[in-house]
Amino acid sequence: MPSLDQPYRGGFVGPEHRFALTVYFEDTDTAGIVYYANYLKFMERARSDMLRAAGIDQRAAMEGGDGVYAVAEAHIRYHRPARLGDDLLLVSTVGPVRAASTVIHQRVMRGTELLAQATVTAAFITLDGRPTRQPREWVERFRSIASQN
């Protein structure tokens, strides 16, 4: 059994990264429905956890001056609303990997029901905001994960 003193961590099941969360009151509007922008927050948490699970240390890269990921583009489609108390699963897969960016496909699920899906392009940039190549080992990890599809 996981320690109750440790934060939840998702992980990979084959090529899919899975990250579970529960909808809390703060995530909803007065009708108890998840506010649309909060799906982007949920997806950000899942992507950050996916990087961690892939062995990518964003904080070390940032502190070392290597660069950071920034969302360059996001396309999201909402299918059904999530509600207060729902248990959700965010499923993320790696799409095309380029020298300075990676595409990540994400789905928000409630059981087998698709609630939202997105395609996000994460660009690797210098600390002053200019695009730069991702570290070679990161590109190799992403391509390895993507090749499992």
JSON list of C-alpha atoms in Angstrom, two decimals:
[
{"chain": "A", "resi": 1, "resn": "MET", "atom": "CA", "xyz": [0.00, 0.00, 0.00]},
{"chain": "A", "resi": 2, "resn": "PRO", "atom": "CA", "xyz": [1.35, 3.47, -0.87]},
{"chain": "A", "resi": 3, "resn": "SER", "atom": "CA", "xyz": [2.25, 5.77, 1.97]},
{"chain": "A", "resi": 4, "resn": "LEU", "atom": "CA", "xyz": [-0.44, 8.30, 2.81]},
{"chain": "A", "resi": 5, "resn": "ASP", "atom": "CA", "xyz": [2.34, 10.85, 3.34]},
{"chain": "A", "resi": 6, "resn": "GLN", "atom": "CA", "xyz": [3.47, 10.70, -0.29]},
{"chain": "A", "resi": 7, "resn": "PRO", "atom": "CA", "xyz": [1.83, 12.53, -3.21]},
{"chain": "A", "resi": 8, "resn": "TYR", "atom": "CA", "xyz": [0.07, 10.47, -5.86]},
{"chain": "A", "resi": 9, "resn": "ARG", "atom": "CA", "xyz": [2.16, 9.59, -8.90]},
{"chain": "A", "resi": 10, "resn": "GLY", "atom": "CA", "xyz": [0.85, 8.29, -12.19]},
{"chain": "A", "resi": 11, "resn": "GLY", "atom": "CA", "xyz": [2.76, 5.97, -14.47]},
{"chain": "A", "resi": 12, "resn": "PHE", "atom": "CA", "xyz": [3.05, 4.29, -17.83]},
{"chain": "A", "resi": 13, "resn": "VAL", "atom": "CA", "xyz": [0.96, 1.36, -18.95]},
{"chain": "A", "resi": 14, "resn": "GLY", "atom": "CA", "xyz": [2.66, 0.52, -22.23]},
{"chain": "A", "resi": 15, "resn": "PRO", "atom": "CA", "xyz": [2.78, 3.75, -24.27]},
{"chain": "A", "resi": 16, "resn": "GLU", "atom": "CA", "xyz": [0.04, 5.43, -22.20]},
{"chain": "A", "resi": 17, "resn": "HIS", "atom": "CA", "xyz": [0.73, 7.55, -19.17]},
{"chain": "A", "resi": 18, "resn": "ARG", "atom": "CA", "xyz": [-2.16, 7.40, -16.71]},
{"chain": "A", "resi": 19, "resn": "PHE", "atom": "CA", "xyz": [-2.86, 10.00, -14.05]},
{"chain": "A", "resi": 20, "resn": "ALA", "atom": "CA", "xyz": [-5.91, 9.81, -11.80]},
{"chain": "A", "resi": 21, "resn": "LEU", "atom": "CA", "xyz": [-7.55, 12.65, -9.94]},
{"chain": "A", "resi": 22, "resn": "THR", "atom": "CA", "xyz": [-10.79, 13.55, -8.21]},
{"chain": "A", "resi": 23, "resn": "VAL", "atom": "CA", "xyz": [-12.85, 16.64, -9.00]},
{"chain": "A", "resi": 24, "resn": "TYR", "atom": "CA", "xyz": [-12.96, 18.92, -5.96]},
{"chain": "A", "resi": 25, "resn": "PHE", "atom": "CA", "xyz": [-15.27, 21.83, -5.18]},
{"chain": "A", "resi": 26, "resn": "GLU", "atom": "CA", "xyz": [-12.59, 24.34, -6.22]},
{"chain": "A", "resi": 27, "resn": "ASP", "atom": "CA", "xyz": [-12.59, 22.81, -9.73]},
{"chain": "A", "resi": 28, "resn": "THR", "atom": "CA", "xyz": [-16.28, 23.50, -10.34]},
{"chain": "A", "resi": 29, "resn": "ASP", "atom": "CA", "xyz": [-18.67, 26.33, -11.01]},
{"chain": "A", "resi": 30, "resn": "THR", "atom": "CA", "xyz": [-21.81, 26.99, -8.93]},
{"chain": "A", "resi": 31, "resn": "ALA", "atom": "CA", "xyz": [-23.64, 24.15, -10.75]},
{"chain": "A", "resi": 32, "resn": "GLY", "atom": "CA", "xyz": [-21.00, 21.62, -9.68]},
{"chain": "A", "resi": 33, "resn": "ILE", "atom": "CA", "xyz": [-19.63, 21.28, -13.23]},
{"chain": "A", "resi": 34, "resn": "VAL", "atom": "CA", "xyz": [-15.88, 21.50, -13.90]},
{"chain": "A", "resi": 35, "resn": "TYR", "atom": "CA", "xyz": [-14.99, 24.95, -15.21]},
{"chain": "A", "resi": 36, "resn": "TYR", "atom": "CA", "xyz": [-13.67, 24.57, -18.77]},
{"chain": "A", "resi": 37, "resn": "ALA", "atom": "CA", "xyz": [-10.21, 26.06, -18.10]},
{"chain": "A", "resi": 38, "resn": "ASN", "atom": "CA", "xyz": [-9.59, 23.57, -15.29]},
{"chain": "A", "resi": 39, "resn": "TYR", "atom": "CA", "xyz": [-9.32, 20.75, -17.83]},
{"chain": "A", "resi": 40, "resn": "LEU", "atom": "CA", "xyz": [-6.13, 22.48, -19.01]},
{"chain": "A", "resi": 41, "resn": "LYS", "atom": "CA", "xyz": [-4.84, 22.45, -15.42]},
{"chain": "A", "resi": 42, "resn": "PHE", "atom": "CA", "xyz": [-5.66, 18.76, -15.09]},
{"chain": "A", "resi": 43, "resn": "MET", "atom": "CA", "xyz": [-3.82, 18.08, -18.35]},
{"chain": "A", "resi": 44, "resn": "GLU", "atom": "CA", "xyz": [-0.81, 20.10, -17.24]},
{"chain": "A", "resi": 45, "resn": "ARG", "atom": "CA", "xyz": [-0.53, 18.03, -14.05]},
{"chain": "A", "resi": 46, "resn": "ALA", "atom": "CA", "xyz": [-0.75, 14.84, -16.10]},
{"chain": "A", "resi": 47, "resn": "ARG", "atom": "CA", "xyz": [1.92, 16.04, -18.60]},
{"chain": "A", "resi": 48, "resn": "SER", "atom": "CA", "xyz": [4.26, 17.09, -15.80]},
{"chain": "A", "resi": 49, "resn": "ASP", "atom": "CA", "xyz": [3.81, 13.72, -14.14]},
{"chain": "A", "resi": 50, "resn": "MET", "atom": "CA", "xyz": [4.39, 11.98, -17.49]},
{"chain": "A", "resi": 51, "resn": "LEU", "atom": "CA", "xyz": [7.74, 13.75, -17.82]},
{"chain": "A", "resi": 52, "resn": "ARG", "atom": "CA", "xyz": [8.67, 12.70, -14.30]},
{"chain": "A", "resi": 53, "resn": "ALA", "atom": "CA", "xyz": [7.68, 9.09, -15.02]},
{"chain": "A", "resi": 54, "resn": "ALA", "atom": "CA", "xyz": [9.79, 9.19, -18.21]},
{"chain": "A", "resi": 55, "resn": "GLY", "atom": "CA", "xyz": [12.83, 10.21, -16.15]},
{"chain": "A", "resi": 56, "resn": "ILE", "atom": "CA", "xyz": [12.89, 13.82, -17.29]},
{"chain": "A", "resi": 57, "resn": "ASP", "atom": "CA", "xyz": [13.85, 16.27, -14.56]},
{"chain": "A", "resi": 58, "resn": "GLN", "atom": "CA", "xyz": [12.35, 19.62, -15.60]},
{"chain": "A", "resi": 59, "resn": "ARG", "atom": "CA", "xyz": [13.48, 21.35, -12.44]},
{"chain": "A", "resi": 60, "resn": "ALA", "atom": "CA", "xyz": [17.13, 20.33, -12.91]},
{"chain": "A", "resi": 61, "resn": "ALA", "atom": "CA", "xyz": [17.01, 21.48, -16.55]},
{"chain": "A", "resi": 62, "resn": "MET", "atom": "CA", "xyz": [15.56, 24.82, -15.50]},
{"chain": "A", "resi": 63, "resn": "GLU", "atom": "CA", "xyz": [18.00, 25.32, -12.62]},
{"chain": "A", "resi": 64, "resn": "GLY", "atom": "CA", "xyz": [20.90, 24.24, -14.87]},
{"chain": "A", "resi": 65, "resn": "GLY", "atom": "CA", "xyz": [19.92, 26.86, -17.45]},
{"chain": "A", "resi": 66, "resn": "ASP", "atom": "CA", "xyz": [19.24, 24.21, -20.12]},
{"chain": "A", "resi": 67, "resn": "GLY", "atom": "CA", "xyz": [15.68, 25.31, -20.80]},
{"chain": "A", "resi": 68, "resn": "VAL", "atom": "CA", "xyz": [12.05, 24.59, -20.02]},
{"chain": "A", "resi": 69, "resn": "TYR", "atom": "CA", "xyz": [8.94, 23.33, -21.74]},
{"chain": "A", "resi": 70, "resn": "ALA", "atom": "CA", "xyz": [6.24, 25.83, -22.63]},
{"chain": "A", "resi": 71, "resn": "VAL", "atom": "CA", "xyz": [2.93, 25.10, -24.28]},
{"chain": "A", "resi": 72, "resn": "ALA", "atom": "CA", "xyz": [3.14, 26.52, -27.78]},
{"chain": "A", "resi": 73, "resn": "GLU", "atom": "CA", "xyz": [-0.23, 25.25, -28.98]},
{"chain": "A", "resi": 74, "resn": "ALA", "atom": "CA", "xyz": [-3.25, 23.49, -27.50]},
{"chain": "A", "resi": 75, "resn": "HIS", "atom": "CA", "xyz": [-6.38, 22.19, -29.21]},
{"chain": "A", "resi": 76, "resn": "ILE", "atom": "CA", "xyz": [-9.08, 20.90, -26.90]},
{"chain": "A", "resi": 77, "resn": "ARG", "atom": "CA", "xyz": [-12.49, 19.40, -27.57]},
{"chain": "A", "resi": 78, "resn": "TYR", "atom": "CA", "xyz": [-15.03, 19.03, -24.82]},
{"chain": "A", "resi": 79, "resn": "HIS", "atom": "CA", "xyz": [-17.48, 16.13, -25.10]},
{"chain": "A", "resi": 80, "resn": "ARG", "atom": "CA", "xyz": [-19.22, 15.85, -21.72]},
{"chain": "A", "resi": 81, "resn": "PRO", "atom": "CA", "xyz": [-18.95, 17.70, -18.40]},
{"chain": "A", "resi": 82, "resn": "ALA", "atom": "CA", "xyz": [-17.13, 16.37, -15.37]},
{"chain": "A", "resi": 83, "resn": "ARG", "atom": "CA", "xyz": [-18.83, 17.01, -12.05]},
{"chain": "A", "resi": 84, "resn": "LEU", "atom": "CA", "xyz": [-18.03, 17.48, -8.40]},
{"chain": "A", "resi": 85, "resn": "GLY", "atom": "CA", "xyz": [-16.79, 14.23, -6.89]},
{"chain": "A", "resi": 86, "resn": "ASP", "atom": "CA", "xyz": [-16.03, 12.49, -10.20]},
{"chain": "A", "resi": 87, "resn": "ASP", "atom": "CA", "xyz": [-12.94, 10.30, -10.36]},
{"chain": "A", "resi": 88, "resn": "LEU", "atom": "CA", "xyz": [-11.13, 11.06, -13.59]},
{"chain": "A", "resi": 89, "resn": "LEU", "atom": "CA", "xyz": [-8.33, 9.40, -15.49]},
{"chain": "A", "resi": 90, "resn": "LEU", "atom": "CA", "xyz": [-6.08, 11.47, -17.73]},
{"chain": "A", "resi": 91, "resn": "VAL", "atom": "CA", "xyz": [-4.44, 9.39, -20.43]},
{"chain": "A", "resi": 92, "resn": "SER", "atom": "CA", "xyz": [-1.46, 10.93, -22.24]},
{"chain": "A", "resi": 93, "resn": "THR", "atom": "CA", "xyz": [0.45, 9.58, -25.23]},
{"chain": "A", "resi": 94, "resn": "VAL", "atom": "CA", "xyz": [3.46, 10.96, -27.04]},
{"chain": "A", "resi": 95, "resn": "GLY", "atom": "CA", "xyz": [2.90, 12.06, -30.63]},
{"chain": "A", "resi": 96, "resn": "PRO", "atom": "CA", "xyz": [5.47, 13.41, -33.08]},
{"chain": "A", "resi": 97, "resn": "VAL", "atom": "CA", "xyz": [8.81, 14.38, -31.54]},
{"chain": "A", "resi": 98, "resn": "ARG", "atom": "CA", "xyz": [10.79, 17.14, -33.21]},
{"chain": "A", "resi": 99, "resn": "ALA", "atom": "CA", "xyz": [14.12, 18.73, -32.36]},
{"chain": "A", "resi": 100, "resn": "ALA", "atom": "CA", "xyz": [12.58, 21.53, -30.28]},
{"chain": "A", "resi": 101, "resn": "SER", "atom": "CA", "xyz": [9.07, 20.26, -29.51]},
{"chain": "A", "resi": 102, "resn": "THR", "atom": "CA", "xyz": [6.95, 17.27, -28.63]},
{"chain": "A", "resi": 103, "resn": "VAL", "atom": "CA", "xyz": [3.27, 16.70, -29.33]},
{"chain": "A", "resi": 104, "resn": "ILE", "atom": "CA", "xyz": [1.24, 15.07, -26.57]},
{"chain": "A", "resi": 105, "resn": "HIS", "atom": "CA", "xyz": [-2.27, 13.69, -27.04]},
{"chain": "A", "resi": 106, "resn": "GLN", "atom": "CA", "xyz": [-4.44, 13.69, -23.92]},
{"chain": "A", "resi": 107, "resn": "ARG", "atom": "CA", "xyz": [-7.84, 12.30, -22.99]},
{"chain": "A", "resi": 108, "resn": "VAL", "atom": "CA", "xyz": [-9.90, 12.98, -19.88]},
{"chain": "A", "resi": 109, "resn": "MET", "atom": "CA", "xyz": [-11.95, 9.92, -19.01]},
{"chain": "A", "resi": 110, "resn": "ARG", "atom": "CA", "xyz": [-14.64, 9.14, -16.46]},
{"chain": "A", "resi": 111, "resn": "GLY", "atom": "CA", "xyz": [-14.59, 5.36, -16.52]},
{"chain": "A", "resi": 112, "resn": "THR", "atom": "CA", "xyz": [-14.98, 4.47, -20.20]},
{"chain": "A", "resi": 113, "resn": "GLU", "atom": "CA", "xyz": [-16.63, 7.81, -21.05]},
{"chain": "A", "resi": 114, "resn": "LEU", "atom": "CA", "xyz": [-14.57, 10.40, -22.96]},
{"chain": "A", "resi": 115, "resn": "LEU", "atom": "CA", "xyz": [-15.08, 13.85, -21.45]},
{"chain": "A", "resi": 116, "resn": "ALA", "atom": "CA", "xyz": [-12.41, 15.88, -23.27]},
{"chain": "A", "resi": 117, "resn": "GLN", "atom": "CA", "xyz": [-9.46, 15.38, -25.56]},
{"chain": "A", "resi": 118, "resn": "ALA", "atom": "CA", "xyz": [-6.57, 17.61, -26.50]},
{"chain": "A", "resi": 119, "resn": "THR", "atom": "CA", "xyz": [-3.47, 17.82, -28.62]},
{"chain": "A", "resi": 120, "resn": "VAL", "atom": "CA", "xyz": [-0.75, 19.88, -26.98]},
{"chain": "A", "resi": 121, "resn": "THR", "atom": "CA", "xyz": [2.56, 20.98, -28.50]},
{"chain": "A", "resi": 122, "resn": "ALA", "atom": "CA", "xyz": [5.21, 21.48, -25.83]},
{"chain": "A", "resi": 123, "resn": "ALA", "atom": "CA", "xyz": [8.10, 23.58, -27.12]},
{"chain": "A", "resi": 124, "resn": "PHE", "atom": "CA", "xyz": [11.50, 23.49, -25.45]},
{"chain": "A", "resi": 125, "resn": "ILE", "atom": "CA", "xyz": [12.75, 27.03, -24.91]},
{"chain": "A", "resi": 126, "resn": "THR", "atom": "CA", "xyz": [15.71, 28.79, -23.34]},
{"chain": "A", "resi": 127, "resn": "LEU", "atom": "CA", "xyz": [15.13, 30.62, -20.08]},
{"chain": "A", "resi": 128, "resn": "ASP", "atom": "CA", "xyz": [14.79, 33.86, -22.08]},
{"chain": "A", "resi": 129, "resn": "GLY", "atom": "CA", "xyz": [12.06, 32.35, -24.27]},
{"chain": "A", "resi": 130, "resn": "ARG", "atom": "CA", "xyz": [13.80, 31.32, -27.50]},
{"chain": "A", "resi": 131, "resn": "PRO", "atom": "CA", "xyz": [13.18, 27.88, -29.03]},
{"chain": "A", "resi": 132, "resn": "THR", "atom": "CA", "xyz": [16.08, 25.46, -28.61]},
{"chain": "A", "resi": 133, "resn": "ARG", "atom": "CA", "xyz": [16.73, 21.77, -29.13]},
{"chain": "A", "resi": 134, "resn": "GLN", "atom": "CA", "xyz": [15.46, 19.39, -26.50]},
{"chain": "A", "resi": 135, "resn": "PRO", "atom": "CA", "xyz": [18.16, 17.38, -24.75]},
{"chain": "A", "resi": 136, "resn": "ARG", "atom": "CA", "xyz": [19.05, 14.41, -26.96]},
{"chain": "A", "resi": 137, "resn": "GLU", "atom": "CA", "xyz": [18.32, 11.83, -24.24]},
{"chain": "A", "resi": 138, "resn": "TRP", "atom": "CA", "xyz": [14.82, 13.30, -23.78]},
{"chain": "A", "resi": 139, "resn": "VAL", "atom": "CA", "xyz": [14.10, 13.03, -27.50]},
{"chain": "A", "resi": 140, "resn": "GLU", "atom": "CA", "xyz": [15.25, 9.39, -27.41]},
{"chain": "A", "resi": 141, "resn": "ARG", "atom": "CA", "xyz": [12.99, 8.65, -24.42]},
{"chain": "A", "resi": 142, "resn": "PHE", "atom": "CA", "xyz": [9.97, 10.25, -26.09]},
{"chain": "A", "resi": 143, "resn": "ARG", "atom": "CA", "xyz": [10.59, 8.38, -29.34]},
{"chain": "A", "resi": 144, "resn": "SER", "atom": "CA", "xyz": [10.99, 5.13, -27.42]},
{"chain": "A", "resi": 145, "resn": "ILE", "atom": "CA", "xyz": [7.67, 5.70, -25.66]},
{"chain": "A", "resi": 146, "resn": "ALA", "atom": "CA", "xyz": [5.93, 6.73, -28.89]},
{"chain": "A", "resi": 147, "resn": "SER", "atom": "CA", "xyz": [7.23, 3.68, -30.75]},
{"chain": "A", "resi": 148, "resn": "GLN", "atom": "CA", "xyz": [5.24, 1.41, -28.39]},
{"chain": "A", "resi": 149, "resn": "ASN", "atom": "CA", "xyz": [2.01, 2.56, -30.12]}
]
